[in-house]
Coordinates of N, CA, C and O in Angstrom, one line a residue:
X205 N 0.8 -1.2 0.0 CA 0.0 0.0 0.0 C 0.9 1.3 0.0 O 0.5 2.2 -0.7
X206 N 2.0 1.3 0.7 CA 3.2 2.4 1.1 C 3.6 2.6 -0.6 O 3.6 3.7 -1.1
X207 N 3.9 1.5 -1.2 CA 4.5 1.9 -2.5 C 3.5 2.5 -3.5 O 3.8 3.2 -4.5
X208 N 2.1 2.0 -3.1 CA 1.3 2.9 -4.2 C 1.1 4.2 -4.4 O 1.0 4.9 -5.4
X209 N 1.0 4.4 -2.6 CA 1.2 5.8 -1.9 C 2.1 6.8 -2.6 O 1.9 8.0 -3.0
X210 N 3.4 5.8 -2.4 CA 4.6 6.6 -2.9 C 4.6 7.3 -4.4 O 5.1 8.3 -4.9
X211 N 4.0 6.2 -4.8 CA 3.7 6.4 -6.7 C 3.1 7.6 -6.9 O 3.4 8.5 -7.6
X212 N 2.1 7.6 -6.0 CA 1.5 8.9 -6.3 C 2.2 10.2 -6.1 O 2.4 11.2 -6.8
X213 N 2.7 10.0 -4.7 CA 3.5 11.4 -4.2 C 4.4 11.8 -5.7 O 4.4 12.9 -6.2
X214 N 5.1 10.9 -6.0 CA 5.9 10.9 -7.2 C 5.3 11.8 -8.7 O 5.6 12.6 -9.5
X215 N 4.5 11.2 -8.5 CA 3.6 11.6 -9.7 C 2.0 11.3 -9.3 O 1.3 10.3 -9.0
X216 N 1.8 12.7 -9.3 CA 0.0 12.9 -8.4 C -1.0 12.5 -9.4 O -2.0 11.9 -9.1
X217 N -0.6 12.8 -11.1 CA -1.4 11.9 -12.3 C -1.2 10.6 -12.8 O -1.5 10.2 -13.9
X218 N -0.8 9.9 -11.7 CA -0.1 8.9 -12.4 C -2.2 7.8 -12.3 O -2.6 7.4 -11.3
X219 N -2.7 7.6 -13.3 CA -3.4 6.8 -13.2 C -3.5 5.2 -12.8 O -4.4 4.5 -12.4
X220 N -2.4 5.1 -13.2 CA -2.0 3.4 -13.0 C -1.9 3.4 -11.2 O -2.6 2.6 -10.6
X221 N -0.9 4.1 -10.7 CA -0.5 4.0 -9.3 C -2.3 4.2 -8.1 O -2.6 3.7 -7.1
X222 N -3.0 5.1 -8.9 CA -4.9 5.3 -8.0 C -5.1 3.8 -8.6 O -5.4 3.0 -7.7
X223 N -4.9 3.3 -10.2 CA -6.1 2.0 -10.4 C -5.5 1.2 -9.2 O -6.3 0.8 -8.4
X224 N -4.1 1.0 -9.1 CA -3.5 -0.4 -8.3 C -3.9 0.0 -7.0 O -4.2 -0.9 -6.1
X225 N -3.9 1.3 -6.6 CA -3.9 1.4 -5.1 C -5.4 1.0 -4.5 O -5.6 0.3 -3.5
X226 N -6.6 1.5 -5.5 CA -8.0 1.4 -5.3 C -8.0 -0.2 -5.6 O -8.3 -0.4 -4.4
X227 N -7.9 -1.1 -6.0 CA -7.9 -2.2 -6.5 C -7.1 -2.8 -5.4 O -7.6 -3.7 -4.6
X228 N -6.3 -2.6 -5.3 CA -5.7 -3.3 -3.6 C -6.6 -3.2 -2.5 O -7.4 -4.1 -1.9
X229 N -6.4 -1.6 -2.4 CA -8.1 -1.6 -1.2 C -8.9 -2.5 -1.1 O -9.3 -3.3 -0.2
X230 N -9.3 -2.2 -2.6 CA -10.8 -2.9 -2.5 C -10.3 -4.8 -2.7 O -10.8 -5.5 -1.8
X231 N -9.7 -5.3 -3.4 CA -9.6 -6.9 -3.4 C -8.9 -7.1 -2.2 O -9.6 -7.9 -1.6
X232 N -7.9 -6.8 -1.5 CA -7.2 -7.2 -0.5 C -7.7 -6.7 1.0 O -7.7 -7.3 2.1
X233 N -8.0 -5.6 0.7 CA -8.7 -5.2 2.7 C -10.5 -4.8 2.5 O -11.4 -4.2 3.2
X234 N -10.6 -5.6 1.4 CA -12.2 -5.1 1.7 C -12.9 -4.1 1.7 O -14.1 -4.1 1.9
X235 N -12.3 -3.0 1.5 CA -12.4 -1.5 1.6 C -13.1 -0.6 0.8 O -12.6 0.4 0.2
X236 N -14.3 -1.0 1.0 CA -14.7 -0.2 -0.4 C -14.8 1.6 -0.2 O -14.6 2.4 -1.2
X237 N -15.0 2.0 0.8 CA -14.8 3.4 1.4 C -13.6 3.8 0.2 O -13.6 4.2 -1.0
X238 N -12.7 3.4 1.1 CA -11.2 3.6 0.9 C -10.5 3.7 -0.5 O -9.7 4.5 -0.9
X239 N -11.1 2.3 -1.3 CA -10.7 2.4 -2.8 C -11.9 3.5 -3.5 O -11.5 4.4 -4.3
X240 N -13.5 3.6 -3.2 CA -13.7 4.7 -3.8 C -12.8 6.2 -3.9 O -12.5 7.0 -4.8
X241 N -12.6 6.3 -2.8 CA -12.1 7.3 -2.3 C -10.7 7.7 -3.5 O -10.6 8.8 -4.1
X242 N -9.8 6.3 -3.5 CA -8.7 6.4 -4.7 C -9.6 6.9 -6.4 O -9.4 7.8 -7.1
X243 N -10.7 5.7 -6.4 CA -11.2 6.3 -7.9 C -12.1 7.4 -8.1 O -12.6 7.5 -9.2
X244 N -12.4 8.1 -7.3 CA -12.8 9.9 -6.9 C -11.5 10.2 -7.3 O -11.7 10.4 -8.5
X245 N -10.0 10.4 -7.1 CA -9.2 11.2 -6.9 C -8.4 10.8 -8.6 O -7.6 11.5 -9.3
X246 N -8.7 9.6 -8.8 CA -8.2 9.5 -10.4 C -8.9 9.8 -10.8 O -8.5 10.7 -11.5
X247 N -10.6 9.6 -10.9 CA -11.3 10.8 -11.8 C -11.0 12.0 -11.7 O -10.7 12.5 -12.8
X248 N -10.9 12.7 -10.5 CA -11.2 14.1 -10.6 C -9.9 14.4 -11.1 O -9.5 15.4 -10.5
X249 N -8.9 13.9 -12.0 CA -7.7 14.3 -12.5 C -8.4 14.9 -14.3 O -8.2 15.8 -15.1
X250 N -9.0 13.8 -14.2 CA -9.4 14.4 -15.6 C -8.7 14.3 -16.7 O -8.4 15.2 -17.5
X251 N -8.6 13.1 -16.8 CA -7.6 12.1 -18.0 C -8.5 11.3 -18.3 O -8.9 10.4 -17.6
X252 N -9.2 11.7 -19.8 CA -9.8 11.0 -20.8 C -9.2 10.5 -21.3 O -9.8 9.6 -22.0
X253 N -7.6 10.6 -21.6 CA -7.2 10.3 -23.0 C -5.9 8.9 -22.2 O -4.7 8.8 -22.7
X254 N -6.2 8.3 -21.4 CA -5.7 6.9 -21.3 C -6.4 5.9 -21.1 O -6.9 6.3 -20.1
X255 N -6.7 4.9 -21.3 CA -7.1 4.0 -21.6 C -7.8 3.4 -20.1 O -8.9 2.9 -19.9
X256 N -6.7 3.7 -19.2 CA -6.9 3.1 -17.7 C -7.9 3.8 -16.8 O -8.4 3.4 -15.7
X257 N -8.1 4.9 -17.5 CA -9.3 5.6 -16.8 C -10.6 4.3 -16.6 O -11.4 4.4 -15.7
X258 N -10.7 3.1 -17.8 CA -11.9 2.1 -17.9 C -11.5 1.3 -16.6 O -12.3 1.0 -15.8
X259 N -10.0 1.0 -16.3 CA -10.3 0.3 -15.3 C -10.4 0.9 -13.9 O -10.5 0.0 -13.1
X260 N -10.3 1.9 -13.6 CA -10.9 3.5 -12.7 C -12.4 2.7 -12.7 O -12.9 1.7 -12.2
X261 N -12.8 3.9 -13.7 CA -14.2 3.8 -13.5 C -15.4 2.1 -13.3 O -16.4 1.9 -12.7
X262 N -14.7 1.4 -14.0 CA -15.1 -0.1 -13.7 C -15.5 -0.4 -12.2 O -16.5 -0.9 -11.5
X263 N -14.2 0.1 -12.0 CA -14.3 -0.7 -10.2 C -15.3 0.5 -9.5 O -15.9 0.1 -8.5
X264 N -15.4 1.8 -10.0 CA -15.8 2.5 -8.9 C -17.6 2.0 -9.5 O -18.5 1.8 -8.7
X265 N -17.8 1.8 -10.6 CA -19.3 1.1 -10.9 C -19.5 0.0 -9.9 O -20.1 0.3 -8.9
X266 N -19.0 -0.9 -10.1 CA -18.8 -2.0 -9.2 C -18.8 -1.7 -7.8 O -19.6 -2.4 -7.1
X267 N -18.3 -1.2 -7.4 CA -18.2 -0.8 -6.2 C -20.2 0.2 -5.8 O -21.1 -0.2 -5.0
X268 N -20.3 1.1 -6.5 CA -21.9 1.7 -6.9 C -23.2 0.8 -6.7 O -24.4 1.1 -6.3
X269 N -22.4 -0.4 -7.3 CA -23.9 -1.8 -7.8 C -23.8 -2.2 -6.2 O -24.9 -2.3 -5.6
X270 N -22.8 -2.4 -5.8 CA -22.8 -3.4 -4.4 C -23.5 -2.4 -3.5 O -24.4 -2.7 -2.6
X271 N -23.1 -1.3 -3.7 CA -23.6 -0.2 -2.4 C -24.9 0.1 -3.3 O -25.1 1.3 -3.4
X272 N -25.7 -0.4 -4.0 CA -26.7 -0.3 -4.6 C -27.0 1.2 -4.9 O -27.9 1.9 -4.3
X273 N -26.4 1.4 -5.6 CA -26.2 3.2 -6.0 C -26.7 3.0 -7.6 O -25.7 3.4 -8.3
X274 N -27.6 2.7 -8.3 CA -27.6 1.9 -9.5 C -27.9 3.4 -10.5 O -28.3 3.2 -11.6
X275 N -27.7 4.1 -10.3 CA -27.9 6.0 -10.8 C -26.4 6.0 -11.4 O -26.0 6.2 -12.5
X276 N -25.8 5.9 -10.1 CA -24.3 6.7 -10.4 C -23.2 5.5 -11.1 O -22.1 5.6 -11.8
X277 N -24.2 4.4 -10.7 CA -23.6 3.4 -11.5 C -23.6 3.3 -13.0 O -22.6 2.9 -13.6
X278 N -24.5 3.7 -13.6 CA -25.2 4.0 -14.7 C -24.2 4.8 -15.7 O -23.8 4.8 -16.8
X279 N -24.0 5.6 -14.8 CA -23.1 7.2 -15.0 C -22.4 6.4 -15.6 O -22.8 6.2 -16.8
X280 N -21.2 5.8 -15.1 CA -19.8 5.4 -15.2 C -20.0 4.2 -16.1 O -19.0 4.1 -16.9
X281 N -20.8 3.3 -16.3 CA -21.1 2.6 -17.3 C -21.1 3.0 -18.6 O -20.5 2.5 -19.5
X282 N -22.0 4.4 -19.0 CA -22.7 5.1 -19.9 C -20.6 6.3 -20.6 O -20.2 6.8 -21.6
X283 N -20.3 6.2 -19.5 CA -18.9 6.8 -20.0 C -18.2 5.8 -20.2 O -17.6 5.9 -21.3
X284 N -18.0 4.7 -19.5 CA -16.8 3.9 -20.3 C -17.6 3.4 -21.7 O -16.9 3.4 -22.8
X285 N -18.9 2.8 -21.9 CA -18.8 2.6 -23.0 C -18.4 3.8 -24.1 O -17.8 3.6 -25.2
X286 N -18.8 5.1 -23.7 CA -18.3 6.1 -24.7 C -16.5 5.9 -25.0 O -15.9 5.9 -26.1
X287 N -16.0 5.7 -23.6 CA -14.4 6.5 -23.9 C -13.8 5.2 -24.6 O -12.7 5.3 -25.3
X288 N -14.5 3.9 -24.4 CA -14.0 3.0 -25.1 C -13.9 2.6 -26.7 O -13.1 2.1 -27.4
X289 N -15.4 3.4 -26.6 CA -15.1 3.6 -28.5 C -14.0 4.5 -29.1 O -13.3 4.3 -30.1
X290 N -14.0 5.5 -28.3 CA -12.9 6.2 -28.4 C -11.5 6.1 -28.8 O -10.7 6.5 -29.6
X291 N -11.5 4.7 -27.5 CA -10.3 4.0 -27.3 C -10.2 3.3 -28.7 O -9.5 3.6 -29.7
X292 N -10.9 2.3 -28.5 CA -11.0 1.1 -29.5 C -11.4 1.0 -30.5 O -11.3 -0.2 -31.0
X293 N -12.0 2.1 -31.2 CA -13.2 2.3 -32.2 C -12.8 0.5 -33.4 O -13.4 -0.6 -33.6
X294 N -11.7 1.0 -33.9 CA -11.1 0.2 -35.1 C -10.2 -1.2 -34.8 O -9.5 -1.8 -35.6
X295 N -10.4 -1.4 -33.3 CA -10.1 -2.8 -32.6 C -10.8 -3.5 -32.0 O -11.1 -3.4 -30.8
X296 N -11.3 -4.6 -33.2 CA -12.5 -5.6 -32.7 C -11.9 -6.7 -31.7 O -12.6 -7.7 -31.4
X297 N -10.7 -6.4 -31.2 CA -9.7 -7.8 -30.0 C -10.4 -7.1 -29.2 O -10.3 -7.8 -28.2
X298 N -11.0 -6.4 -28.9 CA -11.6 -5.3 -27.4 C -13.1 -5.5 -27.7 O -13.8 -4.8 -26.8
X299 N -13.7 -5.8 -28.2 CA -15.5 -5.9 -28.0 C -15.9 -6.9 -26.9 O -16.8 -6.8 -26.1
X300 N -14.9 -8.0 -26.9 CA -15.3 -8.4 -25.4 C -15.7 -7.8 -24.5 O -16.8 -8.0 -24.1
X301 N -14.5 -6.7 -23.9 CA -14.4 -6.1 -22.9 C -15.9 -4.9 -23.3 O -16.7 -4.6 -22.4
X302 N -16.1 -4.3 -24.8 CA -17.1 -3.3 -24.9 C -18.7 -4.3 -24.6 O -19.7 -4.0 -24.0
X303 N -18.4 -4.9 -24.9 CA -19.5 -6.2 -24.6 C -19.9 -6.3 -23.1 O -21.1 -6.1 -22.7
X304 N -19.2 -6.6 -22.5 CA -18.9 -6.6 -21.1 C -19.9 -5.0 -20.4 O -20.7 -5.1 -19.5
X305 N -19.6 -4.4 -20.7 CA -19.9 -2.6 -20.4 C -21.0 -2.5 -21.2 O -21.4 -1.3 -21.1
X306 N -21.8 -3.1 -21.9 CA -23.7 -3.0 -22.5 C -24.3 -4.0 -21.0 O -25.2 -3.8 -20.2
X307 N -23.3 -5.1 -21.1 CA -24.1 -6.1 -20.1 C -24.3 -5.3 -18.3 O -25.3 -5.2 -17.6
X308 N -22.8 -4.9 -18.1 CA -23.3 -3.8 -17.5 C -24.6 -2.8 -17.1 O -25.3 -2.8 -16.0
X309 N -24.6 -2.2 -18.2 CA -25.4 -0.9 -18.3 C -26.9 -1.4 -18.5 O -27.8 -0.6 -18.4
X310 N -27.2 -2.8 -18.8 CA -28.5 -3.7 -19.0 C -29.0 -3.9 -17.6 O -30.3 -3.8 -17.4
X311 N -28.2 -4.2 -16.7 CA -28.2 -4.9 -15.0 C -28.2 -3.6 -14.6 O -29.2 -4.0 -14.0
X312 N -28.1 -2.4 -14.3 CA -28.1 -1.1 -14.0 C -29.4 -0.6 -14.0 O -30.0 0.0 -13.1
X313 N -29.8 -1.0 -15.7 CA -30.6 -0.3 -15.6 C -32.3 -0.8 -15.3 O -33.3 -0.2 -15.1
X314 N -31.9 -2.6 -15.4 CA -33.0 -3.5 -14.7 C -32.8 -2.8 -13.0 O -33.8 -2.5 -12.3
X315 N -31.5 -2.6 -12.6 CA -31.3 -2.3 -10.8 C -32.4 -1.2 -10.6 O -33.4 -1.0 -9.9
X316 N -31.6 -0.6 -11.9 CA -33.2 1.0 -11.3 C -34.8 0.6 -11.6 O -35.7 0.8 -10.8
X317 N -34.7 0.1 -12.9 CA -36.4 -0.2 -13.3 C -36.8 -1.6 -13.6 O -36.8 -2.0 -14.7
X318 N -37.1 -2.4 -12.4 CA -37.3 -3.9 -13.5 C -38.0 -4.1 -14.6 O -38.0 -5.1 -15.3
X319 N -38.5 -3.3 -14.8 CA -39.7 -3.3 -16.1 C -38.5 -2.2 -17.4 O -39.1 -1.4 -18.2
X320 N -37.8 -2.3 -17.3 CA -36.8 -1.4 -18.4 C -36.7 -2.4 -19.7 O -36.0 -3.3 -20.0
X321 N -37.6 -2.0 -20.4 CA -37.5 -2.6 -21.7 C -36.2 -2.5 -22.5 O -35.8 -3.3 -23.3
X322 N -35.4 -1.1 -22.2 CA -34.6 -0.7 -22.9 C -33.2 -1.3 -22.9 O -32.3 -1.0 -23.7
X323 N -33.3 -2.5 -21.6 CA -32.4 -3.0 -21.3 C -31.5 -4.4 -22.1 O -30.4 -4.9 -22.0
X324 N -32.8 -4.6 -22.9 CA -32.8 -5.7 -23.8 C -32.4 -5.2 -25.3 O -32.2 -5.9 -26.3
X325 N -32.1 -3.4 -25.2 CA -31.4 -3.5 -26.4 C -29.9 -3.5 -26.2 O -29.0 -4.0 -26.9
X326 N -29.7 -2.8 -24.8 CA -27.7 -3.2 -24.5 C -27.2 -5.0 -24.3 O -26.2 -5.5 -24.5
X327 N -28.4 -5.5 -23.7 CA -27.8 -7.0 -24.1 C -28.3 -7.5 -25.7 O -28.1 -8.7 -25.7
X328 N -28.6 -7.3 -26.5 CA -28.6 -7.5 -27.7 C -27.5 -6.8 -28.0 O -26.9 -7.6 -28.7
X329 N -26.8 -5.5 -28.0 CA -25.5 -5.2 -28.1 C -24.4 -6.0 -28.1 O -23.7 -6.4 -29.0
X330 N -24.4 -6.1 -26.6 CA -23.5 -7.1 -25.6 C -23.7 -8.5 -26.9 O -22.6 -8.8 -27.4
X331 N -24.8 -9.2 -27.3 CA -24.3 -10.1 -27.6 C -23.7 -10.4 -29.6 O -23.2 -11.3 -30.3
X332 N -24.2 -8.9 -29.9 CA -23.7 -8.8 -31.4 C -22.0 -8.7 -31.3 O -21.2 -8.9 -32.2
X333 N -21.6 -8.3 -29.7 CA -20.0 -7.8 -29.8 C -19.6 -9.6 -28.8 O -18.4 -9.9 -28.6
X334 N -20.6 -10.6 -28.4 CA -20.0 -11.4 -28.4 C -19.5 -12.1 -27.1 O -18.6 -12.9 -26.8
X335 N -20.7 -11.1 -26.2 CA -20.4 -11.7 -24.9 C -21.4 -13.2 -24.8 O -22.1 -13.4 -25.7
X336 N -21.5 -13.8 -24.1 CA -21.6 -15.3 -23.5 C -22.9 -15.1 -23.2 O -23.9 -15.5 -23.7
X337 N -22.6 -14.1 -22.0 CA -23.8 -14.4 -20.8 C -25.5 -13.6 -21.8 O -26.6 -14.0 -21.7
X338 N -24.8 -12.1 -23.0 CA -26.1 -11.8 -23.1 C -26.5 -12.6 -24.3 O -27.7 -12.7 -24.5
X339 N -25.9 -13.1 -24.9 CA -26.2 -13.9 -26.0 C -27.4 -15.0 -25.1 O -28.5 -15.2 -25.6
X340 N -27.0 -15.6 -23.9 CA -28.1 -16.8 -23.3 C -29.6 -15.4 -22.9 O -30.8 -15.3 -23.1
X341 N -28.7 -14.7 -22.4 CA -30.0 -13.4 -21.7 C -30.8 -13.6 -23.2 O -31.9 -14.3 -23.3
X342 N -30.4 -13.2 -24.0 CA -31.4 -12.9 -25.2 C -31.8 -14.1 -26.0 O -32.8 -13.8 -26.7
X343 N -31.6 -15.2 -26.1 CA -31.7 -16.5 -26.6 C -33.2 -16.6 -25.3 O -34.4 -16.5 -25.6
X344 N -32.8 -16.8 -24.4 CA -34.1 -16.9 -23.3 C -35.3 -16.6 -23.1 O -36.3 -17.1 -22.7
X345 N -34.9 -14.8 -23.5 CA -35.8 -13.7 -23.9 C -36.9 -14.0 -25.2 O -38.1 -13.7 -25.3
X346 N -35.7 -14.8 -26.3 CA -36.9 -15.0 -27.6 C -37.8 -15.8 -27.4 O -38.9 -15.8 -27.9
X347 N -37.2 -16.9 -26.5 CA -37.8 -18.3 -26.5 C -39.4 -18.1 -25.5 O -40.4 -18.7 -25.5
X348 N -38.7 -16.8 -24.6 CA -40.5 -16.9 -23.7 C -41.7 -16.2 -24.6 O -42.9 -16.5 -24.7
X349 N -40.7 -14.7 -25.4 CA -41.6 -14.1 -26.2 C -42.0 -15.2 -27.2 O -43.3 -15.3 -27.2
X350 N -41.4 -16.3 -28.0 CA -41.9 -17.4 -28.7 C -43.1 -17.7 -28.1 O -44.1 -17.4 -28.7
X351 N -43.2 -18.4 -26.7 CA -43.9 -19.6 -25.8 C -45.5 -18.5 -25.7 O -46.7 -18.9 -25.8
X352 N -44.9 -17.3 -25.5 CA -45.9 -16.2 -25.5 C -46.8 -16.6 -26.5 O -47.7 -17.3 -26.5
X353 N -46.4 -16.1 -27.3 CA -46.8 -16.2 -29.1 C -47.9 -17.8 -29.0 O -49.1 -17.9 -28.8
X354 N -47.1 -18.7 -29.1 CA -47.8 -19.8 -29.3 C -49.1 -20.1 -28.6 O -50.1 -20.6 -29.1
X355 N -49.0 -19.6 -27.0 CA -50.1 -19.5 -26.4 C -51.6 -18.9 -27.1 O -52.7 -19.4 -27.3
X356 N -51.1 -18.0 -27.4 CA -52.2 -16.9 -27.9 C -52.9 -17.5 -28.8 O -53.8 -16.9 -29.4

């Protein structure tokens, strides 16, 4: 923890030295206070233009969902999918990870509204870029709207 510390004293922008220190916090002492607190102070630096800011904001979402903050979670969902296109626009090795951040923002936004229709278009995203889980979410989805259908 002293050396992440130090990183920063060293260099107060250093983004990498807040992801590892917040990410220690939080996986190793449980701390979710504590690591928010780290990804508050890498945000408020105001560095769009590295990449690591996604894994910043990731954990402070994460962190949001557990303390059931599903608003502010939303937030930080709704920006990394932006800064990722940013990032990645013209590297499809990264839609995983963009995939990953619809399925997100789908669970967010069921957290705030269960009745969120709208939620079934970021996992239909999520599963055109090839994630696992929303491809089954939406495979499940057709099959009841199907069972629906046939009823009638």
């Amino acid at each position: 923890l002293l050396c992440f510390s130090k990183a920063i004293e060293l260099d107060p922008k250093s983004l990498s030295a807040y992801s590892f220190k917040a990410q220690y916090l939080y996986n190793t002492f449980k701390d979710q206070k504590k690591a928010l607190i780290e990804c508050e102070k890498a945000i408020n630096l105001n560095i769009d233009d590295d990449p690591l800011i996604l894994s910043i904001l990731e954990l402070r979402s994460c962190i949001n969902n557990k303390n059931n903050n599903h608003e502010e979670e939303l937030k930080d969902v709704n920006r990394m999918i932006n800064l990722h296109q940013n990032f990645f626009s013209n590297d499809e090795s990264k839609n995983r990870q963009l995939g990953q951040y619809y399925v997100y923002k789908a669970i967010a936004k069921i957290a705030i509204n269960k009745y969120d229709k709208t939620s079934m278009i970021d996992f239909n995203k999520a599963a055109e870029l090839g994630d696992e889980y929303a491809k089954e979410v939406v495979n499940e989805y057709a099959q009841r709207v199907n069972n629906k259908l046939n009823e009638e």
